[in-house]
Coordinates of C-alpha atoms in Angstrom, one line a residue:
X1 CA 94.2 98.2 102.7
X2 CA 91.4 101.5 103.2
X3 CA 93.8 104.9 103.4
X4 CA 93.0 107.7 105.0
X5 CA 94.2 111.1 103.6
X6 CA 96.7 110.9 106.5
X7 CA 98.4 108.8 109.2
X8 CA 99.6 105.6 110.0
X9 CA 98.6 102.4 108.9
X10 CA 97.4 99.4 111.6
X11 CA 97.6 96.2 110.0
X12 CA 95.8 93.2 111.0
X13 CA 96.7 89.4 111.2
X14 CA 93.9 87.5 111.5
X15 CA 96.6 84.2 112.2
X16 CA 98.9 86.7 115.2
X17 CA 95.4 87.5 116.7
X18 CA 94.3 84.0 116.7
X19 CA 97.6 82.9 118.4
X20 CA 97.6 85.6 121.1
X21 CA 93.7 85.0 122.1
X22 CA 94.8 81.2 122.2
X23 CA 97.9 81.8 124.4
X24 CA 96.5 84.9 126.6
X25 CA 92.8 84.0 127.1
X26 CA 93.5 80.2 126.7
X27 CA 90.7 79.6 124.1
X28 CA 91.2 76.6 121.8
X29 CA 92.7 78.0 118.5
X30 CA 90.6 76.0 116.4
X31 CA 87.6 76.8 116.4
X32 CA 87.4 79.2 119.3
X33 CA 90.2 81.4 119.1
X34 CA 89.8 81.8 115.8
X35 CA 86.3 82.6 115.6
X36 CA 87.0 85.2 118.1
X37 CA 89.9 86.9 116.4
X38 CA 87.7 87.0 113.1
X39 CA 84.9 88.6 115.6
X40 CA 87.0 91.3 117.4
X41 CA 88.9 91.7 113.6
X42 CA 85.7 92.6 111.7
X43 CA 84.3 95.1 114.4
X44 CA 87.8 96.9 114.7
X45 CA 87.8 97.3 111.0
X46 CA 84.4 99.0 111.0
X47 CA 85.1 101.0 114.1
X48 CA 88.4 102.5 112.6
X49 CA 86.8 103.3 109.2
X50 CA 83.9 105.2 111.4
X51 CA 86.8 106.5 113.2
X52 CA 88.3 108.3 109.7
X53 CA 91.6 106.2 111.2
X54 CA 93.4 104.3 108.4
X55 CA 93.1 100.3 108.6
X56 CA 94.7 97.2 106.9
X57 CA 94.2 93.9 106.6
X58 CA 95.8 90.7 106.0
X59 CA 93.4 88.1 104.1
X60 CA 93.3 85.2 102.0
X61 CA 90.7 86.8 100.4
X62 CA 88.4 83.8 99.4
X63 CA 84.9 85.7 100.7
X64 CA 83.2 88.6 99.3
X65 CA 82.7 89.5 103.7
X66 CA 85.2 93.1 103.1
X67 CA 82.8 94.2 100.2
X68 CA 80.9 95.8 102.5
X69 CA 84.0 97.5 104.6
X70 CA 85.2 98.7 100.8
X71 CA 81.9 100.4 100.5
X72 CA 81.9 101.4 104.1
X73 CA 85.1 103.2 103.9
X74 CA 84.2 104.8 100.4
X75 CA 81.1 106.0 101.8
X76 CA 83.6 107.4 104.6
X77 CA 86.1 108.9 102.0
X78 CA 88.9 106.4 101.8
X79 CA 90.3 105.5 99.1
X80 CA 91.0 101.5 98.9
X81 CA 94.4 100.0 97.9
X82 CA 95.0 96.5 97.2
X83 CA 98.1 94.3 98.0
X84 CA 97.6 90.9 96.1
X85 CA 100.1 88.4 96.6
X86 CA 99.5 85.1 94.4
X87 CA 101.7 82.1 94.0
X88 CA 102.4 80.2 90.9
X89 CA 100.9 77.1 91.3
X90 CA 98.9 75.3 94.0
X91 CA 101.5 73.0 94.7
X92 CA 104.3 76.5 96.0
X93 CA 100.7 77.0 98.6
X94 CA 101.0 73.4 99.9
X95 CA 104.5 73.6 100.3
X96 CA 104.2 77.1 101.8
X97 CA 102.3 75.8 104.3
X98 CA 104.4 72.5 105.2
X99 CA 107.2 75.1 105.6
X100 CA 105.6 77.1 107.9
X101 CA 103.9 74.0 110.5
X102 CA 107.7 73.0 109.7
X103 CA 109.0 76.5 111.6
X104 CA 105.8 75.6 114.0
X105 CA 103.0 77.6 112.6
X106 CA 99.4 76.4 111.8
X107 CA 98.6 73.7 109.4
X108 CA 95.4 73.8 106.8
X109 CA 94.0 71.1 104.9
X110 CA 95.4 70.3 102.1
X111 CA 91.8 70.6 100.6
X112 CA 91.3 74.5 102.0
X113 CA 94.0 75.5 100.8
X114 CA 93.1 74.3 96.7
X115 CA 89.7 76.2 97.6
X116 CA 91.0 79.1 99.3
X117 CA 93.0 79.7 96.0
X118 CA 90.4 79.1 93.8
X119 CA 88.3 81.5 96.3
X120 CA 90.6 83.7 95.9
X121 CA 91.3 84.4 92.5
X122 CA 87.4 84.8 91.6
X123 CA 87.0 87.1 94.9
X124 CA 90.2 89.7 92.9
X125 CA 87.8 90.3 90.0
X126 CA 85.2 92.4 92.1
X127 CA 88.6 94.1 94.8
X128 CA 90.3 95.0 92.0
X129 CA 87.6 97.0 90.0
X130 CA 86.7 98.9 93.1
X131 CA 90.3 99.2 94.2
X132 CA 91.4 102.8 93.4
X133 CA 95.4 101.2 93.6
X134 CA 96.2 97.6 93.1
X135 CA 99.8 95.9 93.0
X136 CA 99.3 92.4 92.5
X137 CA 102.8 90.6 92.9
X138 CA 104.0 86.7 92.5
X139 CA 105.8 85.5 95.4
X140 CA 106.9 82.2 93.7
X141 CA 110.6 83.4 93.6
X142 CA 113.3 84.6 96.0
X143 CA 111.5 88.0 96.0
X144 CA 108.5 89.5 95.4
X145 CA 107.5 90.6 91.3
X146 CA 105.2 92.6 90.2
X147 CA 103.2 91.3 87.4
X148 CA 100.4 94.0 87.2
X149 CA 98.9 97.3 89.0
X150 CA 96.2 99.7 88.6
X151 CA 96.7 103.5 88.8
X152 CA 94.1 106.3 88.7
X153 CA 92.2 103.6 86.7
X154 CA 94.6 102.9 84.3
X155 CA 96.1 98.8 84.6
X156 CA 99.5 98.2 83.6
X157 CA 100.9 95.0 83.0
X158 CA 104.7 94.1 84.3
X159 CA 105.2 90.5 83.7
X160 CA 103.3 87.5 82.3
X161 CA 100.1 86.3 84.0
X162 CA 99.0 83.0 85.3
X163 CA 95.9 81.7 84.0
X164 CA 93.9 82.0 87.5
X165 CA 95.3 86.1 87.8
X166 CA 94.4 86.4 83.3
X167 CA 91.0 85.3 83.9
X168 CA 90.1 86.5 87.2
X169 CA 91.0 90.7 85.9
X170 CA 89.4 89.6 82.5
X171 CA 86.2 89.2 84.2
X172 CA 86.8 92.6 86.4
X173 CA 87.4 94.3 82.6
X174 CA 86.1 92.6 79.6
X175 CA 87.1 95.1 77.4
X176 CA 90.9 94.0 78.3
X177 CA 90.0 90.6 78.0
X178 CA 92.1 89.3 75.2
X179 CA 95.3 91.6 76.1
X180 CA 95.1 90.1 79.5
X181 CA 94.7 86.2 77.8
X182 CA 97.6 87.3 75.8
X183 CA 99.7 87.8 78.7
X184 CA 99.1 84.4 80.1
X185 CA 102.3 82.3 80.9
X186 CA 103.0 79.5 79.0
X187 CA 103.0 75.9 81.1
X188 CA 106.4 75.1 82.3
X189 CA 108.7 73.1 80.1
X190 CA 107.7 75.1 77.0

């Protein structure tokens, strides 16, 4: 999320965008409606941070493609805040997705989604360095927990890590390297 010293905050879903192209302009959602929300999602971005308007967005975060809207919107004034939301294990993403095609959402390979995380954990090392607030949370549970955030550059851990999260921000600060592998959860049944 890129904030603005003031006003409100649009959020984009890359997935709602793709579904309303699909139903409203009748492009095939995959590839075409998709390609065209990611199109029309990346060129709002960069128009609002032009526009000094305040912008989120919603990402798996498995490409380095918002480095440049980071720098964009630093260059711009914003400062950057980070949402992270991680599960567990790779098994709670499979099942999160065979849940939602369940309630009649979109399905992903099996075999994206095991990338996609992986992706994702390595992509955190580089968003949260230059992220000037980060609340990283584990949705595994009923609710939400935080497990770690990053104030006025000063990280403070909540909970215990998962390997994936310890050695992804270990990269992002060496120096905290063996506090964060400290942290790191034990494997279940121990």
């Amino acid at each position: 999320m890129l904030e603005a010293p003031s006003g409100s905050i649009w959020i984009i879903n890359p997935d709602k965008l793709s579904k309303h192209i699909h139903e409203h302009e009748h492009l095939a959602l995959n590839p075409h409606a998709n390609l065209a929300a990611v199109r029309r999602m990346e060129k709002w971005l960069h128009a609002s941070v032009k526009a000094y308007r305040t912008v989120g967005v919603e990402t798996v975060l498995s490409t380095a493609k918002y480095r440049r809207l980071v720098r964009q919107a630093r260059k711009h004034g914003f400062r950057v805040r980070l949402i992270y939301v991680f599960l567990k294990t790779a098994d709670l993403n499979l099942e999160r997705v065979a849940i939602r095609v369940a309630k009649g959402g979109h399905d992903v390979d099996p075999e994206k989604i095991l990338a996609r995380r992986t992706k994702s954990f390595r992509q955190l090392s580089w968003f949260f360095a230059e992220a000037d607030e980060v609340d990283v949370y584990d949705n595994s549970g009923a609710k939400p927990e935080l497990v770690i955030a990053k104030r006025d550059g000063e990280i403070v851990l909540n909970g215990r890590l998962i390997p994936e999260l310890a050695y992804s921000l270990a990269a992002a600060y060496p120096d905290l390297r063996q506090e964060l592998l400290d942290e790191v959860e034990p494997p279940t049944g121990t």
